[in-house]
Amino acid sequence: MYKYQSSKNSGAKSWVFQRISGLALVVLMIGHYILMHYHPDSGHTYDAVLGRMQFSWYRIIDLVFLTLGMYHGLNGIWGIFRDYNLKPWLKISVLTSLFILGIAFVAWGYNIIFSIPYLRNITLN
Amino acid sequence: MPEDTGKIRKFDQKEWIKENISYHKDSGSWAWIYHRISGLALIGYLFLHVYSLSTLTAGREAFETKMKAFTTPFFMALEWVLFIFVLFHSLNGIRIVLVDWADGARYHKMLYKVSWIAGIILFLVMGYIMFSHEILKLFGK
């Protein structure tokens, strides 16, 4: 029935989501670049980061950005491996490593974002 | 290329390289190669990016000593160079989506040229955004 074991999953869903996440990332990435570089301080000082992180929307955008970026990137790497018709044990090892790598770095990133405090009495000017 | 015997051919590294180099490359092949290289560079950068921002958990001083290294002109130039990878991957990604979903196979070569032109313009625009502060300092107030 199936010529190759792995063809049970056609990959169509991941293909569609790779395009959708890619399009979202284009918008997020250009915004991120402008936001972080329109002034030399905006991306490189603690105050600027702290100020942005007072708005939960910035945190949410960063979390989404990180998750989508990691998914898109690791799925892309997996796509490269898929080109080389690996042996099943190697396939599983690569996939597991990519999963662990992705989850570890996303968790690390979340931890960084959540560790930034909300200030109680701030004056915005 | 050896004839197809119906069996799966054993992978031969040397032959693979020879085939790939001798393959006639149109714009699409180059786009594919650059897309892959830029994609790998970007995911590599994402890991570095999470790592380099990890000092945010250690408070202001730790973060700002680390960031000092990244505000040197050399690193600012590198960030601009990184934007080449971002741009190529973004614009070619849009091209791929158009090919897949908007009958782009009919005009993908034109799209490739357009994305190079748009890319060069956007690269210069981003250069101005990134260095406007320094440029204004150089020329008068």
mmCIF file of C-alpha atoms in Angstrom:
data_model
loop_
_atom_site.group_PDB
_atom_site.id
_atom_site.type_symbol
_atom_site.label_atom_id
_atom_site.label_comp_id
_atom_site.label_asym_id
_atom_site.label_seq_id
_atom_site.Cartn_x
_atom_site.Cartn_y
_atom_site.Cartn_z
ATOM 1 C CA MET A 1 0.000 0.000 0.000
ATOM 2 C CA TYR A 2 2.506 2.536 1.107
ATOM 3 C CA LYS A 3 5.795 2.265 -0.688
ATOM 4 C CA TYR A 4 7.693 4.012 2.087
ATOM 5 C CA GLN A 5 6.792 3.986 5.725
ATOM 6 C CA SER A 6 7.151 7.690 6.108
ATOM 7 C CA SER A 7 4.730 8.435 3.303
ATOM 8 C CA LYS A 8 1.759 7.808 5.590
ATOM 9 C CA ASN A 9 2.209 11.410 6.571
ATOM 10 C CA SER A 10 2.246 13.360 3.338
ATOM 11 C CA GLY A 11 3.649 16.471 4.997
ATOM 12 C CA ALA A 12 0.959 18.624 3.408
ATOM 13 C CA LYS A 13 -0.066 20.232 6.682
ATOM 14 C CA SER A 14 3.463 21.131 7.653
ATOM 15 C CA TRP A 15 3.984 22.505 4.135
ATOM 16 C CA VAL A 16 0.962 24.800 4.449
ATOM 17 C CA PHE A 17 1.932 25.895 7.923
ATOM 18 C CA GLN A 18 5.490 26.563 6.766
ATOM 19 C CA ARG A 19 4.065 29.068 4.261
ATOM 20 C CA ILE A 20 1.666 30.685 6.717
ATOM 21 C CA SER A 21 4.296 30.996 9.449
ATOM 22 C CA GLY A 22 6.729 32.297 6.851
ATOM 23 C CA LEU A 23 4.377 35.065 5.773
ATOM 24 C CA ALA A 24 3.744 36.014 9.414
ATOM 25 C CA LEU A 25 7.488 36.025 10.054
ATOM 26 C CA VAL A 26 8.126 38.419 7.153
ATOM 27 C CA VAL A 27 5.891 41.014 8.806
ATOM 28 C CA LEU A 28 7.191 40.352 12.324
ATOM 29 C CA MET A 29 10.825 40.357 11.211
ATOM 30 C CA ILE A 30 10.681 43.653 9.318
ATOM 31 C CA GLY A 31 8.863 45.262 12.273
ATOM 32 C CA HIS A 32 11.380 43.817 14.703
ATOM 33 C CA TYR A 33 14.319 45.126 12.668
ATOM 34 C CA ILE A 34 12.924 48.647 12.425
ATOM 35 C CA LEU A 35 11.870 48.700 16.087
ATOM 36 C CA MET A 36 15.266 47.496 17.301
ATOM 37 C CA HIS A 37 17.343 49.778 15.076
ATOM 38 C CA TYR A 38 15.579 53.081 14.516
ATOM 39 C CA HIS A 39 17.688 54.387 17.394
ATOM 40 C CA PRO A 40 20.943 52.818 18.649
ATOM 41 C CA ASP A 41 19.508 52.606 22.175
ATOM 42 C CA SER A 42 16.199 50.991 21.311
ATOM 43 C CA GLY A 43 17.538 47.479 20.963
ATOM 44 C CA HIS A 44 20.569 47.626 23.184
ATOM 45 C CA THR A 45 19.719 49.191 26.540
ATOM 46 C CA TYR A 46 18.019 47.658 29.534
ATOM 47 C CA ASP A 47 15.710 50.642 29.961
ATOM 48 C CA ALA A 48 14.378 50.348 26.433
ATOM 49 C CA VAL A 49 13.677 46.641 26.890
ATOM 50 C CA LEU A 50 12.129 47.200 30.320
ATOM 51 C CA GLY A 51 9.965 49.982 28.929
ATOM 52 C CA ARG A 52 8.677 47.846 26.072
ATOM 53 C CA MET A 53 8.030 44.889 28.309
ATOM 54 C CA GLN A 54 5.622 46.903 30.463
ATOM 55 C CA PHE A 55 3.128 46.390 27.662
ATOM 56 C CA SER A 56 1.880 42.825 27.636
ATOM 57 C CA TRP A 57 1.282 43.064 23.896
ATOM 58 C CA TYR A 58 5.012 43.359 23.280
ATOM 59 C CA ARG A 59 5.557 40.258 25.381
ATOM 60 C CA ILE A 60 2.876 38.363 23.493
ATOM 61 C CA ILE A 61 4.309 39.435 20.140
ATOM 62 C CA ASP A 62 7.786 38.336 21.226
ATOM 63 C CA LEU A 63 6.522 34.971 22.436
ATOM 64 C CA VAL A 64 4.647 34.377 19.180
ATOM 65 C CA PHE A 65 7.635 35.578 17.153
ATOM 66 C CA LEU A 66 10.032 33.248 18.956
ATOM 67 C CA THR A 67 7.717 30.248 18.701
ATOM 68 C CA LEU A 68 6.919 30.769 15.023
ATOM 69 C CA GLY A 69 10.561 31.469 14.184
ATOM 70 C CA MET A 70 11.773 28.354 15.950
ATOM 71 C CA TYR A 71 9.061 26.195 14.344
ATOM 72 C CA HIS A 72 9.721 27.605 10.877
ATOM 73 C CA GLY A 73 13.498 27.274 11.208
ATOM 74 C CA LEU A 74 13.576 23.766 12.613
ATOM 75 C CA ASN A 75 10.925 22.588 10.178
ATOM 76 C CA GLY A 76 13.144 24.037 7.461
ATOM 77 C CA ILE A 77 16.127 22.060 8.743
ATOM 78 C CA TRP A 78 13.950 18.951 8.888
ATOM 79 C CA GLY A 79 13.005 19.648 5.267
ATOM 80 C CA ILE A 80 16.685 19.639 4.330
ATOM 81 C CA PHE A 81 17.182 16.278 6.066
ATOM 82 C CA ARG A 82 14.129 14.915 4.269
ATOM 83 C CA ASP A 83 15.888 15.547 0.962
ATOM 84 C CA TYR A 84 18.536 12.951 1.787
ATOM 85 C CA ASN A 85 16.377 9.876 2.349
ATOM 86 C CA LEU A 86 17.857 8.958 5.726
ATOM 87 C CA LYS A 87 17.654 5.566 7.365
ATOM 88 C CA PRO A 88 14.757 5.273 9.835
ATOM 89 C CA TRP A 89 16.924 5.262 12.971
ATOM 90 C CA LEU A 90 18.771 8.340 11.751
ATOM 91 C CA LYS A 91 15.478 10.028 10.899
ATOM 92 C CA ILE A 92 14.144 9.458 14.396
ATOM 93 C CA SER A 93 17.397 10.645 15.985
ATOM 94 C CA VAL A 94 17.453 13.841 13.916
ATOM 95 C CA LEU A 95 13.788 14.562 14.555
ATOM 96 C CA THR A 96 14.172 13.970 18.287
ATOM 97 C CA SER A 97 17.249 16.201 18.465
ATOM 98 C CA LEU A 98 15.446 18.986 16.602
ATOM 99 C CA PHE A 99 12.446 18.672 18.936
ATOM 100 C CA ILE A 100 14.602 18.838 22.059
ATOM 101 C CA LEU A 101 16.650 21.721 20.678
ATOM 102 C CA GLY A 102 13.537 23.674 19.742
ATOM 103 C CA ILE A 103 11.678 23.119 22.984
ATOM 104 C CA ALA A 104 14.772 23.919 25.053
ATOM 105 C CA PHE A 105 15.466 27.207 23.277
ATOM 106 C CA VAL A 106 11.820 28.285 23.193
ATOM 107 C CA ALA A 107 11.560 27.531 26.927
ATOM 108 C CA TRP A 108 14.758 29.497 27.512
ATOM 109 C CA GLY A 109 13.359 32.433 25.566
ATOM 110 C CA TYR A 110 10.035 32.333 27.430
ATOM 111 C CA ASN A 111 11.936 32.243 30.703
ATOM 112 C CA ILE A 112 13.905 35.340 29.678
ATOM 113 C CA ILE A 113 10.767 37.271 28.707
ATOM 114 C CA PHE A 114 8.863 36.299 31.856
ATOM 115 C CA SER A 115 11.823 37.166 34.081
ATOM 116 C CA ILE A 116 11.596 40.854 33.117
ATOM 117 C CA PRO A 117 9.633 42.540 35.894
ATOM 118 C CA TYR A 118 6.481 44.593 35.596
ATOM 119 C CA LEU A 119 7.094 47.883 37.380
ATOM 120 C CA ARG A 120 4.398 49.150 39.705
ATOM 121 C CA ASN A 121 4.777 52.916 39.603
ATOM 122 C CA ILE A 122 5.938 54.070 36.249
ATOM 123 C CA THR A 123 5.611 57.448 34.648
ATOM 124 C CA LEU A 124 5.412 57.350 30.903
ATOM 125 C CA ASN A 125 6.601 60.373 29.023
ATOM 126 C CA MET B 1 23.660 9.769 -14.756
ATOM 127 C CA PRO B 2 23.487 5.933 -14.524
ATOM 128 C CA GLU B 3 20.386 4.328 -15.982
ATOM 129 C CA ASP B 4 17.396 3.684 -13.754
ATOM 130 C CA THR B 5 17.288 0.003 -12.854
ATOM 131 C CA GLY B 6 14.307 0.343 -10.548
ATOM 132 C CA LYS B 7 16.490 -0.155 -7.500
ATOM 133 C CA ILE B 8 17.349 2.660 -5.145
ATOM 134 C CA ARG B 9 20.776 3.894 -6.122
ATOM 135 C CA LYS B 10 23.493 3.866 -3.505
ATOM 136 C CA PHE B 11 24.489 7.348 -2.507
ATOM 137 C CA ASP B 12 27.812 8.380 -3.996
ATOM 138 C CA GLN B 13 29.172 11.595 -2.564
ATOM 139 C CA LYS B 14 31.562 12.361 -5.430
ATOM 140 C CA GLU B 15 28.996 11.720 -8.102
ATOM 141 C CA TRP B 16 26.430 13.761 -6.205
ATOM 142 C CA ILE B 17 28.741 16.757 -6.076
ATOM 143 C CA LYS B 18 29.624 16.377 -9.779
ATOM 144 C CA GLU B 19 25.967 16.192 -10.762
ATOM 145 C CA ASN B 20 25.064 19.206 -8.724
ATOM 146 C CA ILE B 21 27.893 21.365 -10.012
ATOM 147 C CA SER B 22 27.354 20.458 -13.649
ATOM 148 C CA TYR B 23 23.577 20.951 -13.419
ATOM 149 C CA HIS B 24 22.543 23.957 -15.484
ATOM 150 C CA LYS B 25 21.362 26.528 -12.971
ATOM 151 C CA ASP B 26 18.610 28.970 -13.813
ATOM 152 C CA SER B 27 17.425 31.690 -11.474
ATOM 153 C CA GLY B 28 15.218 29.187 -9.642
ATOM 154 C CA SER B 29 18.173 26.944 -8.784
ATOM 155 C CA TRP B 30 20.150 29.853 -7.434
ATOM 156 C CA ALA B 31 17.118 30.995 -5.450
ATOM 157 C CA TRP B 32 16.863 27.512 -3.949
ATOM 158 C CA ILE B 33 20.559 27.463 -3.000
ATOM 159 C CA TYR B 34 20.516 30.962 -1.494
ATOM 160 C CA HIS B 35 17.233 30.242 0.290
ATOM 161 C CA ARG B 36 18.807 27.266 1.997
ATOM 162 C CA ILE B 37 21.999 29.068 2.984
ATOM 163 C CA SER B 38 20.128 32.104 4.302
ATOM 164 C CA GLY B 39 17.652 29.877 6.150
ATOM 165 C CA LEU B 40 20.448 28.015 7.912
ATOM 166 C CA ALA B 41 22.127 31.306 8.796
ATOM 167 C CA LEU B 42 18.900 32.692 10.236
ATOM 168 C CA ILE B 43 18.051 29.697 12.430
ATOM 169 C CA GLY B 44 21.668 29.690 13.628
ATOM 170 C CA TYR B 45 21.295 33.347 14.458
ATOM 171 C CA LEU B 46 18.050 32.718 16.364
ATOM 172 C CA PHE B 47 19.875 30.352 18.725
ATOM 173 C CA LEU B 48 22.647 32.908 19.228
ATOM 174 C CA HIS B 49 20.026 35.610 19.737
ATOM 175 C CA VAL B 50 18.289 33.749 22.571
ATOM 176 C CA TYR B 51 21.680 33.047 24.126
ATOM 177 C CA SER B 52 22.893 36.645 23.846
ATOM 178 C CA LEU B 53 19.699 38.021 25.419
ATOM 179 C CA SER B 54 19.804 35.534 28.280
ATOM 180 C CA THR B 55 21.598 38.046 30.500
ATOM 181 C CA LEU B 56 18.294 39.935 30.714
ATOM 182 C CA THR B 57 17.436 37.607 33.593
ATOM 183 C CA ALA B 58 20.518 38.815 35.478
ATOM 184 C CA GLY B 59 19.453 42.446 35.545
ATOM 185 C CA ARG B 60 20.564 45.762 34.135
ATOM 186 C CA GLU B 61 24.326 45.648 34.678
ATOM 187 C CA ALA B 62 24.919 42.166 33.295
ATOM 188 C CA PHE B 63 22.786 42.995 30.275
ATOM 189 C CA GLU B 64 24.431 46.311 29.481
ATOM 190 C CA THR B 65 28.012 45.016 29.783
ATOM 191 C CA LYS B 66 27.113 42.291 27.324
ATOM 192 C CA MET B 67 25.308 44.696 24.995
ATOM 193 C CA LYS B 68 28.305 47.018 24.912
ATOM 194 C CA ALA B 69 30.062 44.570 22.616
ATOM 195 C CA PHE B 70 27.116 44.605 20.225
ATOM 196 C CA THR B 71 26.940 48.380 19.879
ATOM 197 C CA THR B 72 30.377 48.678 18.287
ATOM 198 C CA PRO B 73 30.409 49.791 14.629
ATOM 199 C CA PHE B 74 31.654 46.338 13.652
ATOM 200 C CA PHE B 75 28.626 44.600 15.149
ATOM 201 C CA MET B 76 26.247 47.216 13.774
ATOM 202 C CA ALA B 77 27.674 46.505 10.327
ATOM 203 C CA LEU B 78 27.224 42.779 10.937
ATOM 204 C CA GLU B 79 23.580 43.380 11.851
ATOM 205 C CA TRP B 80 23.186 45.205 8.565
ATOM 206 C CA VAL B 81 24.789 42.265 6.737
ATOM 207 C CA LEU B 82 22.406 39.924 8.552
ATOM 208 C CA PHE B 83 19.599 41.918 6.976
ATOM 209 C CA ILE B 84 20.773 40.666 3.557
ATOM 210 C CA PHE B 85 19.935 37.142 4.711
ATOM 211 C CA VAL B 86 16.631 38.289 6.194
ATOM 212 C CA LEU B 87 15.715 40.114 2.996
ATOM 213 C CA PHE B 88 16.649 37.339 0.633
ATOM 214 C CA HIS B 89 14.810 34.740 2.668
ATOM 215 C CA SER B 90 11.739 36.999 3.044
ATOM 216 C CA LEU B 91 11.484 38.096 -0.562
ATOM 217 C CA ASN B 92 12.235 34.672 -1.973
ATOM 218 C CA GLY B 93 9.767 33.219 0.532
ATOM 219 C CA ILE B 94 7.083 35.522 -0.833
ATOM 220 C CA ARG B 95 8.097 34.420 -4.331
ATOM 221 C CA ILE B 96 7.707 30.769 -3.306
ATOM 222 C CA VAL B 97 4.248 31.440 -1.872
ATOM 223 C CA LEU B 98 3.233 33.174 -5.099
ATOM 224 C CA VAL B 99 4.537 30.262 -7.150
ATOM 225 C CA ASP B 100 2.591 27.807 -4.973
ATOM 226 C CA TRP B 101 -0.645 29.685 -4.551
ATOM 227 C CA ALA B 102 -0.905 32.388 -7.191
ATOM 228 C CA ASP B 103 0.122 30.757 -10.457
ATOM 229 C CA GLY B 104 3.569 32.230 -9.995
ATOM 230 C CA ALA B 105 5.189 29.529 -12.127
ATOM 231 C CA ARG B 106 4.215 31.711 -15.086
ATOM 232 C CA TYR B 107 6.171 34.703 -13.893
ATOM 233 C CA HIS B 108 8.679 33.379 -11.322
ATOM 234 C CA LYS B 109 11.733 34.588 -13.285
ATOM 235 C CA MET B 110 10.353 38.105 -13.371
ATOM 236 C CA LEU B 111 9.597 37.828 -9.636
ATOM 237 C CA TYR B 112 13.189 36.786 -8.995
ATOM 238 C CA LYS B 113 14.513 39.912 -10.712
ATOM 239 C CA VAL B 114 11.965 42.150 -9.013
ATOM 240 C CA SER B 115 12.844 40.719 -5.612
ATOM 241 C CA TRP B 116 16.535 41.462 -6.188
ATOM 242 C CA ILE B 117 15.746 45.068 -7.080
ATOM 243 C CA ALA B 118 13.345 45.459 -4.154
ATOM 244 C CA GLY B 119 15.898 43.779 -1.912
ATOM 245 C CA ILE B 120 18.687 46.179 -2.813
ATOM 246 C CA ILE B 121 16.412 49.185 -2.252
ATOM 247 C CA LEU B 122 15.150 47.845 1.106
ATOM 248 C CA PHE B 123 18.729 47.039 2.138
ATOM 249 C CA LEU B 124 19.739 50.667 1.568
ATOM 250 C CA VAL B 125 16.608 51.941 3.333
ATOM 251 C CA MET B 126 17.391 49.769 6.360
ATOM 252 C CA GLY B 127 20.961 51.045 6.260
ATOM 253 C CA TYR B 128 19.624 54.557 6.551
ATOM 254 C CA ILE B 129 17.280 53.583 9.423
ATOM 255 C CA MET B 130 20.073 51.809 11.297
ATOM 256 C CA PHE B 131 22.724 54.466 10.831
ATOM 257 C CA SER B 132 20.565 57.611 10.639
ATOM 258 C CA HIS B 133 21.681 58.537 14.133
ATOM 259 C CA GLU B 134 25.347 58.381 13.140
ATOM 260 C CA ILE B 135 24.732 60.029 9.779
ATOM 261 C CA LEU B 136 23.008 62.983 11.438
ATOM 262 C CA LYS B 137 25.876 63.265 13.924
ATOM 263 C CA LEU B 138 28.391 63.422 11.061
ATOM 264 C CA PHE B 139 26.568 66.079 9.061
ATOM 265 C CA GLY B 140 25.811 69.013 11.254
ATOM 266 C CA LYS B 141 23.529 68.860 14.229
#
